[in-house]
Amino acid sequence: MKTSERQMTIIPTCTVTPARLGVFQASQRPLMLAEPGQWQETPWGRCRVFGRLGQRHADVYEAARWCAEETRLRIDGCTSILVDPARLRRALGRDGSEYSHEQLWLLLSEIMSAVVEIRATKPKKFNALGHFIDNVRDSENHYRPDPLTGRPRPMWVIRLGDVAAVLDQHDLPLHYDPRPIAALQSGISQALARHLMTHSPSRQPNGGWELDRLITSVAGGLESDNLRNARRHVRRDADALAEMGIVINGDRVTRAGSVTQPPDGVTQPPGKTAKRDTPARQNGVSLGLSGSLGA
C-alpha cells in the first residue's frame, strides 16, 4: 500500500443494496450469466450481472471485509484491505474446519471477473458498474508465521473494486459477523438471511413476514416444486437461523433483537417478488432448489 493512501476506520461487513437487489444468486451453485442485459428488478432498483455470483461468493466478499486488519483509501477512491488468508479460510469453514485454498482462490477469481451493474433507487439513488474485487496480491511488508513450518508467509492485499467503492460511499452499511451465514447449509437460507439483515426488527410486519414471499423476494418466481424444495431447505436451517435471531414459525418469519445500524426500515418489503426480464431458468439462473441441489 502506497504511503500516499490514507488509513481508514474499519469497513462494514457489507451494505444493504446487494442483498435487496439479489446481486448474488440465491444458490451456492450459481450458473454463469453469459448474456448482458438480463435485468433483475426489485422495489429498491435493479441490477444485472455478467459472470457467476452466488452465495458462496457473497461469503468470501463479506468475510474478507470482516477479516480486514487494515484498510486504506486509495487515491482513485477505491479501498485496499489487508487480510490474513488463513483467518479468511477459517471464517469460511464449517464445524471448525478451514476452507481450502484452492476453492477460495476459485471463488475470488470468479468475483474478480464478474461485472456488476447496479441502479439503486432507494433508500438512496446511485449507479455503479464494475467489480466487487479488482485484484488480490501478496503483501510485500506484512507477514504471519506459518504454524506448520514457522516460516513467515505473506498476508494478502485485496483491492476492492469500483462497485464496492460506490456502495461504501452511498449505501447504508451493515456490521455483523458473517460466519453464521457462511455456515448455513443452503444458498436459499443464506440469501434469505442476508435479505432480512437489511431490515430493522423494530419495523417488521405484525406477525412477521410470509415465508413464501420472502423466498420469492430473493429467488424470484418459482414453480410449485421448487418453492416446496426451497421451504424444505430453509426449514432445515431453522435452528441455525434462530441463533441469528431469524425465527421460522410455520409459514411466518420474524426477526428478534436489534441491529447495530437500522437501515431505512421499510416494513412492506421484503414481501415483493423480484422481477426478471425472463423466467429464472430461461435466463440461465440456477436457483439450486430442486432435488439435492439446495446447497
C-alpha positions as a Python dict, from the first residue, in 0.01 Angstrom:
ca = {
    (1, 'M'): (0, 0, 0),
    (2, 'K'): (142, 335, -102),
    (3, 'T'): (218, 598, 156),
    (4, 'S'): (1, 843, -38),
    (5, 'E'): (-303, 639, 63),
    (6, 'R'): (-460, 730, 395),
    (7, 'Q'): (-562, 477, 655),
    (8, 'M'): (-935, 441, 719),
    (9, 'T'): (-1150, 315, 1001),
    (10, 'I'): (-1268, -42, 962),
    (11, 'I'): (-1516, -101, 681),
    (12, 'P'): (-1863, -254, 724),
    (13, 'T'): (-1923, -621, 651),
    (14, 'C'): (-2146, -519, 361),
    (15, 'T'): (-2416, -272, 261),
    (16, 'V'): (-2789, -323, 213),
    (17, 'T'): (-2835, -292, -164),
    (18, 'P'): (-2666, -612, -295),
    (19, 'A'): (-2897, -833, -86),
    (20, 'R'): (-3204, -625, -168),
    (21, 'L'): (-3138, -636, -541),
    (22, 'G'): (-3037, -1002, -547),
    (23, 'V'): (-2693, -938, -695),
    (24, 'F'): (-2574, -1274, -560),
    (25, 'Q'): (-2790, -1563, -680),
    (26, 'A'): (-2982, -1748, -408),
    (27, 'S'): (-2771, -2059, -460),
    (28, 'Q'): (-2434, -2198, -360),
    (29, 'R'): (-2407, -2341, -713),
    (30, 'P'): (-2489, -2043, -936),
    (31, 'L'): (-2482, -2066, -1313),
    (32, 'M'): (-2280, -1837, -1535),
    (33, 'L'): (-2480, -1542, -1664),
    (34, 'A'): (-2317, -1509, -2004),
    (35, 'E'): (-2558, -1266, -2169),
    (36, 'P'): (-2567, -899, -2070),
    (37, 'G'): (-2899, -719, -2043),
    (38, 'Q'): (-3074, -956, -1801),
    (39, 'W'): (-3203, -702, -1553),
    (40, 'Q'): (-3342, -812, -1219),
    (41, 'E'): (-3581, -562, -1065),
    (42, 'T'): (-3691, -519, -704),
    (43, 'P'): (-3860, -236, -510),
    (44, 'W'): (-3513, -88, -442),
    (45, 'G'): (-3388, -72, -800),
    (46, 'R'): (-3241, -315, -1049),
    (47, 'C'): (-2918, -495, -1124),
    (48, 'R'): (-2757, -725, -1376),
    (49, 'V'): (-2450, -945, -1360),
    (50, 'F'): (-2221, -1066, -1635),
    (51, 'G'): (-2047, -1363, -1475),
    (52, 'R'): (-2105, -1603, -1185),
    (53, 'L'): (-2201, -1474, -841),
    (54, 'G'): (-2376, -1685, -576),
    (55, 'Q'): (-2398, -1709, -201),
    (56, 'R'): (-2050, -1860, -156),
    (57, 'H'): (-1911, -1560, -344),
    (58, 'A'): (-2103, -1336, -103),
    (59, 'D'): (-1948, -1536, 183),
    (60, 'V'): (-1598, -1459, 54),
    (61, 'Y'): (-1669, -1090, -8),
    (62, 'E'): (-1822, -1036, 336),
    (63, 'A'): (-1564, -1247, 521),
    (64, 'A'): (-1274, -1064, 355),
    (65, 'R'): (-1415, -729, 467),
    (66, 'W'): (-1488, -862, 816),
    (67, 'C'): (-1134, -1006, 846),
    (68, 'A'): (-967, -685, 727),
    (69, 'E'): (-692, -586, 972),
    (70, 'E'): (-610, -262, 793),
    (71, 'T'): (-793, -61, 530),
    (72, 'R'): (-664, 217, 313),
    (73, 'L'): (-845, 452, 82),
    (74, 'R'): (-656, 475, -243),
    (75, 'I'): (-616, 798, -436),
    (76, 'D'): (-859, 667, -700),
    (77, 'G'): (-1137, 631, -440),
    (78, 'C'): (-1119, 253, -407),
    (79, 'T'): (-1020, 72, -90),
    (80, 'S'): (-745, -182, -28),
    (81, 'I'): (-771, -416, 269),
    (82, 'L'): (-505, -623, 445),
    (83, 'V'): (-625, -977, 518),
    (84, 'D'): (-468, -1286, 671),
    (85, 'P'): (-565, -1563, 422),
    (86, 'A'): (-559, -1827, 697),
    (87, 'R'): (-807, -1628, 903),
    (88, 'L'): (-1023, -1583, 594),
    (89, 'R'): (-1027, -1957, 528),
    (90, 'R'): (-1125, -2022, 891),
    (91, 'A'): (-1409, -1770, 865),
    (92, 'L'): (-1545, -1956, 561),
    (93, 'G'): (-1504, -2304, 708),
    (94, 'R'): (-1769, -2510, 879),
    (95, 'D'): (-1752, -2707, 1203),
    (96, 'G'): (-1409, -2568, 1287),
    (97, 'S'): (-1251, -2665, 954),
    (98, 'E'): (-1066, -2432, 718),
    (99, 'Y'): (-1189, -2362, 369),
    (100, 'S'): (-946, -2493, 109),
    (101, 'H'): (-704, -2252, -53),
    (102, 'E'): (-793, -2385, -399),
    (103, 'Q'): (-1168, -2330, -358),
    (104, 'L'): (-1113, -1985, -205),
    (105, 'W'): (-891, -1885, -496),
    (106, 'L'): (-1153, -2007, -747),
    (107, 'L'): (-1424, -1802, -580),
    (108, 'L'): (-1201, -1495, -567),
    (109, 'S'): (-1122, -1537, -937),
    (110, 'E'): (-1492, -1552, -1022),
    (111, 'I'): (-1566, -1244, -811),
    (112, 'M'): (-1286, -1055, -985),
    (113, 'S'): (-1417, -1149, -1330),
    (114, 'A'): (-1787, -1076, -1269),
    (115, 'V'): (-1908, -739, -1397),
    (116, 'V'): (-2193, -595, -1190),
    (117, 'E'): (-2424, -307, -1280),
    (118, 'I'): (-2644, -158, -1008),
    (119, 'R'): (-2908, 112, -1048),
    (120, 'A'): (-3042, 173, -700),
    (121, 'T'): (-3349, 388, -643),
    (122, 'K'): (-3389, 373, -264),
    (123, 'P'): (-3311, 433, 12),
    (124, 'K'): (-3060, 634, -192),
    (125, 'K'): (-3035, 674, -568),
    (126, 'F'): (-2700, 583, -722),
    (127, 'N'): (-2546, 381, -1005),
    (128, 'A'): (-2245, 150, -1003),
    (129, 'L'): (-2067, -52, -1271),
    (130, 'G'): (-1760, -270, -1229),
    (131, 'H'): (-1632, -534, -988),
    (132, 'F'): (-1665, -609, -618),
    (133, 'I'): (-1296, -708, -606),
    (134, 'D'): (-1033, -596, -858),
    (135, 'N'): (-728, -797, -754),
    (136, 'V'): (-553, -994, -480),
    (137, 'R'): (-178, -998, -420),
    (138, 'D'): (75, -1098, -157),
    (139, 'S'): (175, -815, 73),
    (140, 'E'): (539, -709, 48),
    (141, 'N'): (551, -578, 406),
    (142, 'H'): (315, -783, 619),
    (143, 'Y'): (376, -1146, 718),
    (144, 'R'): (249, -1403, 965),
    (145, 'P'): (435, -1714, 1085),
    (146, 'D'): (319, -2038, 928),
    (147, 'P'): (204, -2260, 1220),
    (148, 'L'): (331, -2572, 1041),
    (149, 'T'): (676, -2456, 932),
    (150, 'G'): (737, -2148, 1145),
    (151, 'R'): (845, -1961, 834),
    (152, 'P'): (684, -1627, 752),
    (153, 'R'): (400, -1627, 500),
    (154, 'P'): (267, -1311, 336),
    (155, 'M'): (-69, -1162, 412),
    (156, 'W'): (-296, -1058, 125),
    (157, 'V'): (-372, -712, -5),
    (158, 'I'): (-720, -720, -158),
    (159, 'R'): (-816, -425, -373),
    (160, 'L'): (-1191, -370, -367),
    (161, 'G'): (-1346, -261, -696),
    (162, 'D'): (-1549, 35, -817),
    (163, 'V'): (-1882, -125, -721),
    (164, 'A'): (-1762, -172, -364),
    (165, 'A'): (-1640, 191, -359),
    (166, 'V'): (-1977, 328, -470),
    (167, 'L'): (-2166, 110, -223),
    (168, 'D'): (-1940, 214, 65),
    (169, 'Q'): (-1985, 579, -27),
    (170, 'H'): (-2360, 591, -95),
    (171, 'D'): (-2526, 281, 50),
    (172, 'L'): (-2634, 200, 406),
    (173, 'P'): (-2370, -4, 597),
    (174, 'L'): (-2424, -329, 785),
    (175, 'H'): (-2184, -453, 1053),
    (176, 'Y'): (-2222, -818, 1152),
    (177, 'D'): (-2025, -1138, 1189),
    (178, 'P'): (-2070, -1318, 852),
    (179, 'R'): (-1959, -1660, 979),
    (180, 'P'): (-2304, -1785, 1089),
    (181, 'I'): (-2446, -1710, 744),
    (182, 'A'): (-2150, -1879, 575),
    (183, 'A'): (-2218, -2190, 786),
    (184, 'L'): (-2577, -2231, 664),
    (185, 'Q'): (-2635, -2541, 453),
    (186, 'S'): (-2834, -2393, 163),
    (187, 'G'): (-2799, -2092, -60),
    (188, 'I'): (-3167, -2002, -28),
    (189, 'S'): (-3129, -1982, 351),
    (190, 'Q'): (-2821, -1762, 312),
    (191, 'A'): (-2996, -1528, 68),
    (192, 'L'): (-3299, -1505, 297),
    (193, 'A'): (-3079, -1429, 600),
    (194, 'R'): (-2884, -1162, 414),
    (195, 'H'): (-3207, -1005, 292),
    (196, 'L'): (-3354, -991, 642),
    (197, 'M'): (-3032, -840, 779),
    (198, 'T'): (-3118, -530, 574),
    (199, 'H'): (-3446, -479, 763),
    (200, 'S'): (-3490, -350, 1116),
    (201, 'P'): (-3652, -592, 1365),
    (202, 'S'): (-3837, -296, 1516),
    (203, 'R'): (-4024, -231, 1190),
    (204, 'Q'): (-4123, -579, 1080),
    (205, 'P'): (-4490, -651, 999),
    (206, 'N'): (-4716, -774, 1277),
    (207, 'G'): (-4668, -1149, 1294),
    (208, 'G'): (-4358, -1132, 1075),
    (209, 'W'): (-4312, -1190, 705),
    (210, 'E'): (-4464, -1468, 497),
    (211, 'L'): (-4204, -1735, 426),
    (212, 'D'): (-4313, -1789, 66),
    (213, 'R'): (-4298, -1417, -11),
    (214, 'L'): (-3952, -1396, 141),
    (215, 'I'): (-3836, -1686, -74),
    (216, 'T'): (-3971, -1531, -393),
    (217, 'S'): (-3822, -1195, -299),
    (218, 'V'): (-3471, -1346, -302),
    (219, 'A'): (-3514, -1619, -565),
    (220, 'G'): (-3776, -1479, -799),
    (221, 'G'): (-4093, -1656, -906),
    (222, 'L'): (-4064, -2032, -855),
    (223, 'E'): (-4266, -2325, -978),
    (224, 'S'): (-4451, -2517, -708),
    (225, 'D'): (-4192, -2797, -681),
    (226, 'N'): (-3902, -2552, -649),
    (227, 'L'): (-4093, -2343, -395),
    (228, 'R'): (-4165, -2654, -190),
    (229, 'N'): (-3797, -2752, -200),
    (230, 'A'): (-3698, -2401, -100),
    (231, 'R'): (-3921, -2419, 207),
    (232, 'R'): (-3765, -2752, 299),
    (233, 'H'): (-3410, -2616, 267),
    (234, 'V'): (-3491, -2309, 477),
    (235, 'R'): (-3656, -2518, 749),
    (236, 'R'): (-3354, -2749, 752),
    (237, 'D'): (-3150, -2441, 854),
    (238, 'A'): (-3415, -2324, 1104),
    (239, 'D'): (-3205, -2389, 1418),
    (240, 'A'): (-2903, -2207, 1278),
    (241, 'L'): (-3123, -1919, 1160),
    (242, 'A'): (-3281, -1896, 1505),
    (243, 'E'): (-2936, -1847, 1657),
    (244, 'M'): (-2905, -1540, 1433),
    (245, 'G'): (-3240, -1409, 1554),
    (246, 'I'): (-3436, -1523, 1246),
    (247, 'V'): (-3723, -1735, 1373),
    (248, 'I'): (-3936, -1956, 1148),
    (249, 'N'): (-4277, -2043, 1291),
    (250, 'G'): (-4493, -2227, 1041),
    (251, 'D'): (-4530, -2007, 737),
    (252, 'R'): (-4413, -1687, 911),
    (253, 'V'): (-4064, -1547, 972),
    (254, 'T'): (-3973, -1294, 1240),
    (255, 'R'): (-3655, -1117, 1346),
    (256, 'A'): (-3557, -1090, 1710),
    (257, 'G'): (-3318, -845, 1871),
    (258, 'S'): (-3183, -525, 1720),
    (259, 'V'): (-2937, -424, 1452),
    (260, 'T'): (-2637, -201, 1513),
    (261, 'Q'): (-2750, 46, 1250),
    (262, 'P'): (-3112, 1, 1138),
    (263, 'P'): (-3133, 78, 765),
    (264, 'D'): (-3431, 267, 630),
    (265, 'G'): (-3668, 24, 798),
    (266, 'V'): (-3918, -38, 520),
    (267, 'T'): (-4196, -257, 660),
    (268, 'Q'): (-4374, -362, 340),
    (269, 'P'): (-4072, -530, 174),
    (270, 'P'): (-3931, -792, 165),
    (271, 'G'): (-4270, -914, 54),
    (272, 'K'): (-4247, -822, -313),
    (273, 'T'): (-4129, -1064, -575),
    (274, 'A'): (-3819, -981, -778),
    (275, 'K'): (-3899, -929, -1145),
    (276, 'R'): (-3675, -1054, -1422),
    (277, 'D'): (-3688, -991, -1794),
    (278, 'T'): (-3745, -1365, -1845),
    (279, 'P'): (-3817, -1659, -1614),
    (280, 'A'): (-3525, -1760, -1396),
    (281, 'R'): (-3445, -2088, -1566),
    (282, 'Q'): (-3475, -1938, -1912),
    (283, 'N'): (-3221, -1666, -1840),
    (284, 'G'): (-2970, -1915, -1704),
    (285, 'V'): (-3006, -1856, -1329),
    (286, 'S'): (-2964, -2177, -1130),
    (287, 'L'): (-3163, -2144, -811),
    (288, 'G'): (-3024, -2471, -675),
    (289, 'L'): (-3361, -2565, -527),
    (290, 'S'): (-3458, -2889, -696),
    (291, 'G'): (-3362, -3234, -578),
    (292, 'S'): (-3036, -3233, -386),
    (293, 'L'): (-2919, -2901, -527),
    (294, 'G'): (-3037, -2692, -234),
    (295, 'A'): (-2678, -2608, -146),
}
